[in-house]
Coordinates of C-alpha atoms in Angstrom, one line a residue:
Chain A
M1458 CA -143.8 66.6 -106.3
N1459 CA -140.6 66.9 -104.4
A1460 CA -138.6 63.7 -104.1
T1461 CA -136.7 63.2 -100.8
T1462 CA -133.5 61.3 -101.0
L1463 CA -132.9 59.2 -97.9
P1464 CA -129.4 58.1 -97.0
A1465 CA -128.8 54.5 -98.1
A1466 CA -129.1 52.0 -95.3
P1467 CA -125.9 50.1 -94.6
R1468 CA -125.9 46.7 -96.2
G1469 CA -123.8 43.6 -96.1
P1470 CA -122.0 41.9 -93.1
R1471 CA -121.7 45.2 -91.2
A1472 CA -125.5 45.7 -91.3
A1473 CA -126.1 42.2 -90.3
L1474 CA -123.7 42.6 -87.4
A1475 CA -125.4 45.8 -86.3
A1476 CA -128.8 44.1 -86.5
L1477 CA -127.4 41.2 -84.4
A1478 CA -126.0 43.7 -81.8
S1479 CA -129.4 45.4 -81.4
T1480 CA -130.4 46.3 -77.9
R1481 CA -133.9 45.3 -78.7
L1482 CA -132.6 41.9 -79.7
S1483 CA -130.8 41.8 -76.3
L1484 CA -134.2 42.3 -74.6
A1485 CA -135.8 39.7 -76.7
A1486 CA -132.9 37.3 -75.9
L1487 CA -133.4 37.8 -72.2
A1488 CA -137.1 37.1 -72.5
A1489 CA -136.4 34.0 -74.6
I1490 CA -133.9 32.8 -72.0
A1491 CA -136.4 33.2 -69.2
A1492 CA -139.1 31.3 -71.1
A1493 CA -136.6 28.6 -72.2
V1494 CA -135.3 27.9 -68.7
V1495 CA -138.8 27.5 -67.3
A1496 CA -139.7 25.2 -70.2
H1497 CA -136.5 23.2 -69.6
A1498 CA -137.2 22.8 -65.9
Q1499 CA -140.8 21.8 -66.5
A1500 CA -140.2 19.3 -69.3
E1501 CA -139.5 15.6 -68.6
G1502 CA -135.8 15.1 -69.4
G1503 CA -135.4 18.9 -70.0
M1504 CA -135.1 20.7 -73.3
P1505 CA -131.3 21.1 -73.7
V1506 CA -131.5 21.9 -77.4
L1507 CA -133.9 24.8 -76.8
L1508 CA -131.7 26.0 -73.9
A1509 CA -128.5 25.8 -76.0
T1510 CA -130.2 27.7 -78.8
V1511 CA -131.4 30.7 -76.7
F1512 CA -128.0 30.9 -74.9
A1513 CA -126.3 30.8 -78.3
L1514 CA -128.5 33.6 -79.6
A1515 CA -127.8 35.7 -76.5
G1516 CA -124.1 35.0 -76.9
A1517 CA -124.1 36.1 -80.5
N1518 CA -126.0 39.2 -79.6
L1519 CA -123.5 39.9 -76.8
A1520 CA -120.5 39.3 -79.0
A1521 CA -121.9 41.5 -81.8
A1522 CA -122.7 44.3 -79.3
L1523 CA -119.1 44.2 -77.9
V1524 CA -117.8 44.7 -81.5
V1525 CA -120.2 47.4 -82.8
Q1526 CA -121.7 49.2 -79.8
P1527 CA -119.4 52.2 -79.2
R1528 CA -121.1 52.9 -75.8
L1529 CA -120.2 49.4 -74.5
R1530 CA -116.6 49.8 -75.5
A1531 CA -116.4 53.3 -74.1
D1532 CA -117.5 52.3 -70.6
L1533 CA -114.8 50.0 -69.2
P1534 CA -116.9 48.4 -66.3
L1535 CA -119.8 47.8 -68.7
F1536 CA -117.5 46.4 -71.3
V1537 CA -115.8 44.0 -68.8
F1538 CA -119.2 42.9 -67.4
H1539 CA -120.5 42.0 -70.9
L1540 CA -117.2 40.3 -71.8
A1541 CA -117.3 38.3 -68.5
L1542 CA -120.9 37.2 -69.3
L1543 CA -119.8 36.1 -72.7
A1544 CA -116.9 34.2 -71.1
I1545 CA -119.3 32.5 -68.7
L1546 CA -121.5 31.4 -71.7
A1547 CA -118.5 30.1 -73.6
L1548 CA -117.1 28.3 -70.6
A1549 CA -120.4 26.7 -69.7
A1550 CA -120.6 25.4 -73.3
V1551 CA -117.1 24.0 -73.1
G1552 CA -118.0 22.5 -69.7
R1553 CA -121.1 20.8 -71.2
L1554 CA -118.9 19.3 -74.0
T1555 CA -116.1 18.1 -71.7
T1556 CA -118.1 17.2 -68.5
L1557 CA -118.5 13.8 -67.0
T1558 CA -120.9 12.8 -64.2
G1559 CA -121.3 9.3 -63.0
T1560 CA -122.0 7.0 -60.1
L1561 CA -120.1 4.1 -58.5
E1562 CA -120.4 2.0 -55.4
L1563 CA -117.5 0.6 -53.3
A1564 CA -117.7 -1.9 -50.5
Q1565 CA -115.3 -1.3 -47.6
G1566 CA -111.9 -2.4 -48.7
E1567 CA -112.8 -2.4 -52.4
V1568 CA -110.6 -0.5 -54.9
F1569 CA -112.1 1.7 -57.5
D1570 CA -111.1 0.2 -60.9
G1571 CA -112.3 3.1 -63.1
Q1572 CA -115.7 1.5 -63.9
L1573 CA -118.9 3.5 -63.3
L1574 CA -122.4 2.1 -62.8
A1575 CA -123.9 5.0 -64.7
R1576 CA -122.2 7.8 -66.7
E1577 CA -123.0 10.8 -68.7
A1578 CA -120.2 12.5 -70.6
G1579 CA -119.9 15.3 -73.1
P1580 CA -118.6 14.4 -76.6
L1581 CA -115.2 16.0 -75.9
H1582 CA -114.6 14.5 -72.5
P1583 CA -110.9 13.5 -72.2
E1584 CA -111.1 9.9 -70.8
G1585 CA -108.9 9.7 -67.8
L1586 CA -110.9 8.0 -65.1
S1587 CA -109.7 4.5 -65.8
R1588 CA -106.2 5.2 -64.5
L1589 CA -107.4 6.5 -61.1
R1590 CA -107.3 4.2 -58.1
F1591 CA -108.6 4.7 -54.6
V1592 CA -109.9 2.4 -51.9
N1593 CA -112.9 2.9 -49.5
D1594 CA -111.4 2.3 -46.0
G1595 CA -114.8 2.6 -44.3
F1596 CA -117.2 5.3 -43.2
E1597 CA -119.3 6.6 -40.4
I1598 CA -122.6 8.4 -40.6
E1599 CA -124.3 10.2 -37.7
Y1600 CA -128.0 10.0 -37.4
A1601 CA -130.4 12.2 -35.4
E1602 CA -133.6 10.8 -34.0
G1603 CA -136.0 9.8 -36.8
W1604 CA -133.3 8.6 -39.2
K1605 CA -132.3 12.2 -40.0
R1606 CA -128.9 11.9 -41.6
G1607 CA -126.0 13.9 -40.1
R1608 CA -122.3 14.1 -40.9
T1609 CA -120.7 11.5 -43.1
T1610 CA -116.9 10.8 -42.8
N1611 CA -115.3 8.4 -45.3
R1612 CA -111.7 7.3 -45.1
V1613 CA -110.1 6.7 -48.4
R1614 CA -106.6 6.0 -49.7
V1615 CA -105.5 7.2 -53.1
F1616 CA -102.9 5.4 -55.2
G1617 CA -100.8 7.7 -57.3
E1618 CA -99.4 6.6 -60.7
D1619 CA -95.9 7.2 -59.1
G1620 CA -96.7 4.5 -56.5
R1621 CA -97.4 7.0 -53.7
V1622 CA -100.4 6.4 -51.4
A1623 CA -102.2 9.3 -49.8
S1624 CA -104.9 9.0 -47.1
R1625 CA -107.8 11.3 -47.1
V1626 CA -111.1 11.8 -45.1
I1627 CA -113.9 12.9 -47.4
G1628 CA -117.6 13.6 -46.6
D1629 CA -120.6 15.7 -47.3
M1630 CA -118.8 18.9 -48.2
D1631 CA -115.3 17.5 -48.9
A1632 CA -114.8 15.9 -52.2
L1633 CA -111.9 13.6 -53.1
V1634 CA -110.3 15.6 -56.0
V1635 CA -107.9 13.6 -58.2
D1636 CA -106.7 14.8 -61.6
G1637 CA -109.8 17.1 -61.9
F1638 CA -112.2 14.3 -61.0
R1639 CA -114.3 15.1 -57.9
F1640 CA -115.6 12.1 -56.0
Y1641 CA -118.5 12.8 -53.5
T1642 CA -120.0 10.6 -51.0
T1643 CA -123.8 10.3 -51.3
P1644 CA -126.8 9.3 -49.1
N1645 CA -126.8 6.1 -51.1
K1646 CA -125.2 3.4 -49.0
G1647 CA -126.0 0.0 -47.5
F1648 CA -124.9 -3.4 -46.4
A1649 CA -123.0 -6.1 -48.5
P1650 CA -122.6 -9.8 -47.6
V1651 CA -119.0 -10.8 -48.6
F1652 CA -118.6 -14.2 -50.3
R1653 CA -115.6 -16.4 -51.2
W1654 CA -116.1 -18.6 -54.3
V1655 CA -113.8 -21.6 -54.4
P1656 CA -114.2 -23.3 -57.8
R1657 CA -113.5 -27.0 -58.1
G1658 CA -110.5 -27.8 -60.3
A1659 CA -108.0 -25.3 -61.6
G1660 CA -110.0 -22.0 -61.4
A1661 CA -108.8 -19.2 -59.1
M1662 CA -110.6 -18.4 -55.8
Q1663 CA -112.7 -15.2 -56.0
R1664 CA -113.9 -12.9 -53.3
G1665 CA -116.7 -10.3 -53.8
A1666 CA -119.4 -8.4 -52.0
V1667 CA -123.1 -8.3 -53.0
H1668 CA -124.4 -4.8 -52.6
L1669 CA -127.9 -4.9 -51.0
P1670 CA -130.3 -1.9 -51.7
S1671 CA -129.7 1.4 -49.9
Y1672 CA -130.2 1.4 -46.2
P1673 CA -132.2 2.7 -44.4
A1674 CA -134.0 4.2 -47.4
R1675 CA -135.1 0.7 -48.5
E1676 CA -135.1 -1.0 -45.1
H1677 CA -137.8 -3.5 -46.1
A1678 CA -136.2 -4.5 -49.4
Q1679 CA -132.8 -5.8 -48.3
A1680 CA -132.6 -8.5 -51.0
Q1681 CA -130.5 -8.9 -54.1
A1682 CA -130.1 -11.4 -57.0
W1683 CA -126.7 -12.1 -58.6
R1684 CA -124.9 -14.7 -60.6
I1685 CA -122.2 -16.9 -59.1
P1686 CA -119.0 -16.2 -61.1
G1687 CA -118.1 -18.8 -63.7
T1688 CA -121.4 -20.6 -63.4
G1689 CA -124.8 -20.1 -65.0
R1690 CA -126.4 -20.2 -61.5
D1691 CA -128.4 -17.3 -60.1
A1692 CA -128.5 -16.7 -56.4
W1693 CA -130.8 -14.6 -54.3
V1694 CA -129.9 -13.3 -50.9
M1695 CA -131.8 -11.4 -48.3
L1696 CA -130.6 -9.8 -45.1
E1697 CA -132.7 -10.3 -42.0
L1698 CA -132.3 -8.1 -39.0
D1699 CA -133.9 -8.5 -35.5
R1700 CA -134.1 -4.8 -35.1
P1701 CA -133.2 -1.8 -37.3
A1702 CA -129.5 -1.3 -37.7
I1703 CA -130.0 2.4 -37.0
D1704 CA -132.3 3.0 -34.0
P1705 CA -134.9 5.6 -35.3
A1706 CA -135.9 6.5 -31.7
R1707 CA -132.6 8.1 -30.7
E1708 CA -129.3 9.5 -32.0
S1709 CA -127.4 6.7 -33.6
R1710 CA -124.8 5.8 -36.2
F1711 CA -124.8 3.7 -39.4
R1712 CA -123.1 0.5 -38.3
I1713 CA -122.9 -3.2 -39.2
P1714 CA -125.6 -4.8 -37.1
A1715 CA -124.4 -7.1 -34.3
S1716 CA -127.1 -9.7 -35.0
W1717 CA -128.1 -10.7 -38.6
R1718 CA -129.0 -13.7 -40.8
L1719 CA -128.6 -14.1 -44.5
V1720 CA -131.2 -16.1 -46.4
A1721 CA -129.9 -17.5 -49.6
V1722 CA -131.9 -19.2 -52.3
I1723 CA -129.7 -21.1 -54.8
D1724 CA -131.2 -23.6 -57.3
G1725 CA -134.6 -23.2 -55.6
V1726 CA -133.2 -24.3 -52.2
R1727 CA -133.6 -21.9 -49.3
R1728 CA -130.8 -21.8 -46.7
E1729 CA -130.0 -19.6 -43.7
L1730 CA -126.4 -18.6 -43.6
A1731 CA -124.1 -17.3 -40.9
P1732 CA -120.5 -16.1 -41.3
G1733 CA -118.3 -19.1 -42.2
D1734 CA -121.2 -21.2 -43.6
S1735 CA -120.7 -22.6 -47.0
V1736 CA -122.8 -24.0 -49.8
A1737 CA -121.4 -26.8 -51.9
L1738 CA -122.3 -26.7 -55.5
E1739 CA -121.3 -28.8 -58.5
E1740 CA -118.9 -26.2 -59.8
G1741 CA -117.4 -25.1 -56.4
V1742 CA -118.0 -24.0 -52.9
L1743 CA -119.6 -20.6 -51.9
V1744 CA -118.5 -19.4 -48.5
L1745 CA -120.2 -16.5 -46.6
E1746 CA -117.3 -14.6 -45.0
G1747 CA -119.3 -11.8 -43.3
L1748 CA -121.2 -8.6 -43.7
T1749 CA -119.7 -5.2 -44.7
A1750 CA -121.0 -1.8 -45.9
W1751 CA -120.8 -0.1 -49.2
M1752 CA -120.8 3.6 -50.1
G1753 CA -122.3 5.1 -53.2
Y1754 CA -120.2 7.9 -54.8
R1755 CA -120.9 10.5 -57.4
V1756 CA -118.0 11.6 -59.7
H1757 CA -118.0 14.9 -61.5
Y1758 CA -115.5 16.3 -64.0
D1759 CA -115.6 19.8 -65.4
P1760 CA -112.3 21.6 -66.1
T1761 CA -114.1 24.9 -66.5
L1762 CA -115.2 25.3 -62.9
P1763 CA -112.4 27.6 -61.6
W1764 CA -112.6 29.7 -64.8
I1765 CA -116.4 30.1 -64.6
L1766 CA -116.0 31.2 -61.0
A1767 CA -113.3 33.7 -61.9
A1768 CA -115.5 35.0 -64.8
A1769 CA -118.5 35.3 -62.5
L1770 CA -116.6 37.2 -59.9
L1771 CA -115.2 39.5 -62.5
A1772 CA -118.7 40.1 -63.9
I1773 CA -120.0 41.0 -60.4
A1774 CA -117.1 43.3 -59.7
S1775 CA -117.5 45.2 -63.0
L1776 CA -121.3 45.2 -62.6
A1777 CA -120.9 46.8 -59.1
A1778 CA -118.5 49.4 -60.6
F1779 CA -120.9 50.2 -63.4
C1780 CA -123.9 50.5 -61.0
W1781 CA -122.0 52.6 -58.6
R1782 CA -121.3 55.1 -61.4
R1783 CA -124.6 54.9 -63.2
F1784 CA -127.0 54.6 -60.3
G1785 CA -125.0 55.7 -57.2
R1786 CA -125.6 58.8 -55.1
A1787 CA -123.2 60.9 -57.2
A1788 CA -125.0 59.9 -60.4
G1789 CA -128.3 60.9 -58.8
A1790 CA -126.8 64.3 -57.9
R1791 CA -125.7 64.7 -61.5
G1792 CA -129.2 63.6 -62.7
G1793 CA -127.9 60.4 -64.2
Chain B
M1403 CA -138.4 35.0 -23.4
E1404 CA -137.9 33.8 -27.1
S1405 CA -141.7 34.0 -27.8
A1406 CA -142.2 37.1 -25.7
S1407 CA -139.6 39.1 -27.6
L1408 CA -141.0 37.8 -30.9
G1409 CA -144.4 39.1 -29.7
V1410 CA -142.9 42.5 -28.9
A1411 CA -141.2 42.6 -32.3
A1412 CA -144.5 41.7 -34.1
A1413 CA -146.4 44.4 -32.1
C1414 CA -143.7 47.0 -32.9
Y1415 CA -143.7 46.2 -36.6
G1416 CA -147.5 46.3 -36.7
I1417 CA -147.8 49.7 -34.9
A1418 CA -144.9 51.1 -37.1
G1419 CA -146.7 50.0 -40.3
C1420 CA -150.1 51.3 -39.2
A1421 CA -148.5 54.7 -38.2
A1422 CA -146.7 54.9 -41.6
I1423 CA -149.9 54.2 -43.5
A1424 CA -152.0 56.6 -41.4
G1425 CA -149.4 59.3 -41.7
Q1426 CA -149.3 58.9 -45.5
V1427 CA -153.1 59.0 -45.8
L1428 CA -153.4 62.0 -43.4
G1429 CA -150.5 63.9 -44.9
R1430 CA -148.5 64.1 -41.6
R1431 CA -145.8 61.5 -41.5
P1432 CA -144.7 60.4 -38.0
D1433 CA -141.2 59.5 -39.3
A1434 CA -139.5 59.5 -35.9
A1435 CA -142.1 57.2 -34.3
V1436 CA -142.1 54.9 -37.3
G1437 CA -138.3 54.7 -37.2
G1438 CA -138.2 54.2 -33.5
L1439 CA -140.8 51.5 -33.5
L1440 CA -139.1 49.7 -36.4
A1441 CA -135.8 49.8 -34.5
A1442 CA -137.4 48.5 -31.3
G1443 CA -139.0 45.7 -33.4
V1444 CA -135.7 44.7 -35.0
A1445 CA -134.0 44.7 -31.6
A1446 CA -136.6 42.5 -30.0
H1447 CA -136.6 40.2 -33.1
T1448 CA -132.8 40.0 -33.0
L1449 CA -133.1 38.8 -29.3
S1450 CA -135.7 36.3 -30.2
L1451 CA -133.7 34.8 -33.1
G1452 CA -130.6 34.7 -31.0
L1453 CA -132.3 32.9 -28.2
R1454 CA -133.7 30.4 -30.7
W1455 CA -130.4 29.9 -32.3
E1456 CA -128.8 29.2 -28.9
R1457 CA -131.6 26.7 -28.0
V1458 CA -131.8 24.7 -31.2
G1459 CA -128.1 24.9 -32.1
H1460 CA -128.5 26.2 -35.6
G1461 CA -129.5 29.4 -37.5
P1462 CA -133.0 30.1 -38.9
F1463 CA -132.5 28.2 -42.1
I1464 CA -134.6 25.1 -41.9
S1465 CA -138.3 25.2 -41.2
M1466 CA -140.8 27.5 -42.9
F1467 CA -141.2 29.4 -39.6
E1468 CA -137.5 30.0 -39.3
V1469 CA -137.2 31.1 -42.9
L1470 CA -140.2 33.5 -42.6
S1471 CA -139.0 34.8 -39.3
S1472 CA -135.5 35.5 -40.5
N1473 CA -136.8 37.2 -43.6
V1474 CA -139.2 39.4 -41.6
W1475 CA -136.2 40.4 -39.5
S1476 CA -133.8 41.0 -42.4
L1477 CA -136.4 42.9 -44.5
S1478 CA -137.2 45.1 -41.5
L1479 CA -133.6 45.7 -40.7
L1480 CA -132.6 46.6 -44.2
F1481 CA -135.6 48.8 -44.7
L1482 CA -134.7 50.5 -41.3
V1483 CA -131.2 51.2 -42.6
A1484 CA -132.5 52.7 -45.8
F1485 CA -135.1 54.6 -43.8
A1486 CA -132.4 56.1 -41.5
K1487 CA -129.9 56.8 -44.2
V1488 CA -132.0 58.1 -47.1
R1489 CA -134.6 60.6 -46.2
A1490 CA -136.5 60.2 -49.5
V1491 CA -137.2 56.5 -48.6
R1492 CA -139.2 57.4 -45.5
P1493 CA -142.6 57.8 -47.1
A1494 CA -142.1 54.3 -48.7
A1495 CA -142.6 52.7 -45.2
A1496 CA -146.4 52.8 -45.9
V1497 CA -145.7 50.5 -48.9
A1498 CA -142.9 48.4 -47.6
L1499 CA -144.3 47.5 -44.1
P1500 CA -147.5 45.9 -45.4
V1501 CA -145.3 43.4 -47.3
V1502 CA -143.6 42.7 -44.0
F1503 CA -147.1 42.2 -42.4
V1504 CA -147.9 39.5 -45.0
L1505 CA -144.8 37.5 -44.1
L1506 CA -145.4 38.2 -40.4
A1507 CA -149.0 36.9 -40.6
W1508 CA -147.8 33.9 -42.6
M1509 CA -145.1 33.2 -40.0
L1510 CA -147.6 33.3 -37.1
Q1511 CA -149.6 30.6 -39.0
T1512 CA -146.7 28.2 -39.3
H1513 CA -145.6 25.7 -36.6
P1514 CA -142.2 26.8 -35.0
D1515 CA -140.5 23.4 -35.6
D1516 CA -136.9 23.1 -34.6
G1517 CA -136.0 21.2 -37.8
H1518 CA -133.0 19.0 -38.5
F1519 CA -129.8 20.7 -39.6
P1520 CA -128.5 18.6 -42.6
A1521 CA -124.9 17.8 -42.9
T1522 CA -124.7 19.8 -46.2
Y1523 CA -125.6 23.0 -44.3
R1524 CA -122.4 22.8 -42.3
T1525 CA -120.5 25.3 -44.4
L1526 CA -119.6 28.9 -44.5
W1527 CA -121.1 29.1 -48.0
L1528 CA -124.6 28.8 -46.5
Y1529 CA -124.1 31.9 -44.4
A1530 CA -122.6 33.8 -47.4
H1531 CA -125.5 32.6 -49.7
V1532 CA -128.2 33.5 -47.2
A1533 CA -126.7 36.9 -46.2
F1534 CA -126.4 38.0 -49.9
G1535 CA -129.9 36.8 -50.5
K1536 CA -131.2 38.8 -47.6
V1537 CA -129.5 42.0 -48.8
F1538 CA -130.9 41.3 -52.3
L1539 CA -134.5 40.9 -51.0
G1540 CA -134.1 43.9 -48.7
A1541 CA -132.8 46.2 -51.4
L1542 CA -135.5 45.0 -53.8
L1543 CA -138.1 45.7 -51.1
V1544 CA -136.9 49.3 -50.8
A1545 CA -136.9 49.7 -54.6
T1546 CA -140.4 48.3 -54.8
A1547 CA -141.7 50.5 -52.0
V1548 CA -140.3 53.6 -53.6
A1549 CA -141.6 52.4 -57.0
G1550 CA -145.0 51.9 -55.3
L1551 CA -144.9 55.6 -54.3
V1552 CA -144.3 56.5 -57.9
L1553 CA -147.3 54.5 -59.0
L1554 CA -149.6 55.6 -56.2
G1555 CA -148.7 59.3 -56.4
A1556 CA -148.1 59.6 -60.1
R1557 CA -151.3 61.6 -60.8
R1558 CA -150.6 64.1 -58.1
A1559 CA -146.9 64.4 -58.0
A1560 CA -144.9 66.6 -60.3
A1561 CA -143.0 64.8 -63.1
Q1562 CA -139.7 65.9 -61.6
E1563 CA -140.5 64.3 -58.3
S1564 CA -141.6 61.1 -60.0
A1565 CA -138.4 61.0 -62.0
E1566 CA -136.3 61.5 -58.8
M1567 CA -138.2 58.7 -57.0
E1568 CA -137.7 56.4 -60.0
R1569 CA -134.0 57.1 -59.9
L1570 CA -134.0 56.3 -56.2
A1571 CA -135.8 53.0 -56.9
L1572 CA -133.3 52.2 -59.6
R1573 CA -130.4 52.8 -57.3
F1574 CA -131.8 50.2 -54.9
L1575 CA -132.6 47.9 -57.7
A1576 CA -129.0 48.0 -58.9
L1577 CA -127.9 47.2 -55.4
A1578 CA -130.3 44.3 -55.4
F1579 CA -128.9 43.1 -58.7
V1580 CA -125.3 43.0 -57.5
F1581 CA -126.3 41.1 -54.3
E1582 CA -128.5 38.7 -56.2
S1583 CA -125.6 37.9 -58.5
L1584 CA -123.4 37.2 -55.4
M1585 CA -126.2 35.1 -53.9
L1586 CA -126.3 33.0 -57.1
V1587 CA -122.6 32.5 -57.3
T1588 CA -122.2 31.6 -53.6
G1589 CA -125.2 29.2 -53.9
A1590 CA -123.5 27.6 -56.9
I1591 CA -120.3 27.1 -55.0
W1592 CA -122.2 25.5 -52.1
A1593 CA -124.2 23.3 -54.5
Q1594 CA -121.0 22.1 -56.1
D1595 CA -119.6 20.9 -52.8
A1596 CA -122.9 19.7 -51.4
W1597 CA -124.5 17.9 -54.3
G1598 CA -121.7 17.6 -56.9
R1599 CA -123.1 20.1 -59.4
Y1600 CA -123.1 23.9 -59.4
W1601 CA -126.3 24.2 -61.3
A1602 CA -129.1 21.8 -62.0
W1603 CA -132.2 23.8 -62.9
D1604 CA -134.2 22.7 -59.9
P1605 CA -137.3 24.8 -59.3
L1606 CA -135.6 27.3 -56.9
E1607 CA -132.5 27.6 -59.1
T1608 CA -134.7 28.1 -62.2
W1609 CA -136.8 30.8 -60.7
S1610 CA -133.9 32.5 -59.0
F1611 CA -132.3 32.7 -62.5
V1612 CA -135.6 34.0 -63.9
T1613 CA -135.6 36.7 -61.2
W1614 CA -132.0 37.6 -62.2
I1615 CA -132.9 37.8 -65.9
S1616 CA -136.0 40.0 -65.0
V1617 CA -133.8 42.5 -63.1
A1618 CA -131.2 42.4 -65.9
A1619 CA -133.9 43.0 -68.5
L1620 CA -135.4 45.9 -66.5
L1621 CA -132.0 47.6 -66.1
H1622 CA -131.1 47.0 -69.7
A1623 CA -134.4 48.5 -70.9
R1624 CA -134.0 51.5 -68.6
V1625 CA -130.4 52.2 -69.6
S1626 CA -131.0 51.6 -73.3
F1627 CA -134.4 53.1 -74.0
R1628 CA -136.5 56.0 -72.8
V1629 CA -138.9 54.4 -70.3
P1630 CA -141.4 56.6 -68.4
P1631 CA -141.0 56.6 -64.6
R1632 CA -144.4 55.0 -64.1
A1633 CA -143.5 52.1 -66.5
T1634 CA -140.2 51.6 -64.7
A1635 CA -142.0 51.6 -61.4
A1636 CA -144.5 49.0 -62.6
M1637 CA -141.7 46.8 -63.9
I1638 CA -139.9 47.0 -60.5
V1639 CA -143.1 45.9 -58.7
S1640 CA -143.5 43.0 -61.2
V1641 CA -139.9 41.9 -60.6
F1642 CA -140.6 42.0 -56.8
A1643 CA -143.6 39.8 -57.4
V1644 CA -141.5 37.3 -59.3
A1645 CA -138.8 37.3 -56.5
F1646 CA -141.5 37.0 -53.8
L1647 CA -143.1 34.0 -55.5
T1648 CA -139.6 32.5 -56.1
F1649 CA -138.3 32.7 -52.6
F1650 CA -141.5 32.2 -50.7
G1651 CA -143.7 30.2 -53.1
M1652 CA -141.1 27.6 -54.5
P1653 CA -140.8 25.7 -51.1
F1654 CA -144.4 24.7 -51.7
V1655 CA -143.6 23.4 -55.2
S1656 CA -140.6 21.4 -54.2
T1657 CA -140.4 20.4 -50.6
A1658 CA -137.1 18.5 -51.0
L1659 CA -135.1 21.6 -52.1
H1660 CA -131.8 22.1 -50.4
K1661 CA -132.5 19.4 -47.9
G1662 CA -130.4 16.4 -46.8
A1663 CA -131.5 12.9 -47.6
M1664 CA -132.0 9.9 -45.4

């Protein structure tokens, strides 16, 4: 019997790297990504761990291929395309770790004090929001017939740390960008009765707005409960309108209604309040000053955005160059 | 005038498609007639879309009728360009135009609502995103039609001819891949400005990405391994099915996609 001696298979780290760089593994990784993104989109709350795992696998495969596949390194457009894809994956991961998304609401004239109503931040997010200050100077929203929302324009003033004040108009496609934080207006907005609370004795007078639910989305639920500051008393207020503030039958604008009443229930006593009316309580006097509007904002922070865009454009340019060479008419003539 | 020109366009598309199929079956292709009818259909359709744009004040981006109509137009136009420039694409009219028929029939079933143009659509990124998407779908349709010829004629055609047609299909698939990438990037830029996030895995984004991954996997497989022309052609047809379901099926799954809120 003749014995055939086969060349020894490479072992160790280099063999592991070659296995990781396998083009078959690339195909499997692409299939796994497709399955994972569908699962992520279908699942309640998503499946971020699964998504991160398959993208990490694809990234490892890509990185290994760039190191050990001579064909990738020999073809410059193909090399740049794969390098740019790897950069996008890495930047997206950095973005997830440093991102911040949140929501806030500001009544007209109210200054943003750095506090968010809801926030979701990556573990490496560099806190910087608390030093930003801007004021909502009022907004207009156009409506087409049938309460179809049109253009939103919101005037704001930004207070710089050097004391400078800058006026801006933001809206649907124009974010307020300050120190990398991007503030967007949202469809979430409504009315807010403004109260003055004058405590008896030595306490300082306070002024504040009670944000009613979004209008017109929750037209029939314009009520809100709140606690009078410095007391244990709960108050409940409801806005009553004779007709919708935005006429659904024709083109209109979001505006403070000319005619309105505020129903207030404090300590179980129901009162109808008009601007200037006051309610005397044991701890002080609550005065209704008027009605204003509040705007809901979304804030987004992701320092990788311009770099991801640059990497994506580089990927597309190099992909186009590769495809032109590999699949273009000249390649066809060469039989490529 | 708007409806009349749309009717003329539909008739031209219909006759062109029937002529292409009949020519393919009978073995005598009336290429000049098919090309002429297709060109006349695109011209009439362009007039109809232009008149509608002028009347309603916005492009065909909102209602299902507008989306289908603009896609029938763009697919026909892009196929016409390929038909005129690449002689080998011409027999594929018998495969491509029935796909256009499906969209045309669907469009005629929908109500031609004017729709409301949301504030988030008032951006140049919308036009870039839609234009790149249309070139992507058009190139993918040409690739699919040529791949269809490979599949339909594989038993009769010589291996050399199949390989050449497969290479032609891949050329259009590569073009589709580049434009799909551009569509995704411009869509992400638009989404960042309109909704404060560049990607959120909503149903259309998810399936657009799955389509991109499918094309990437197909090209990767074709470049890295020996894949027979028939297998490549079958994969191209499968990718087109995914893309078709993504761009025309997803609006039924999520009606709130890319719309403004109250």
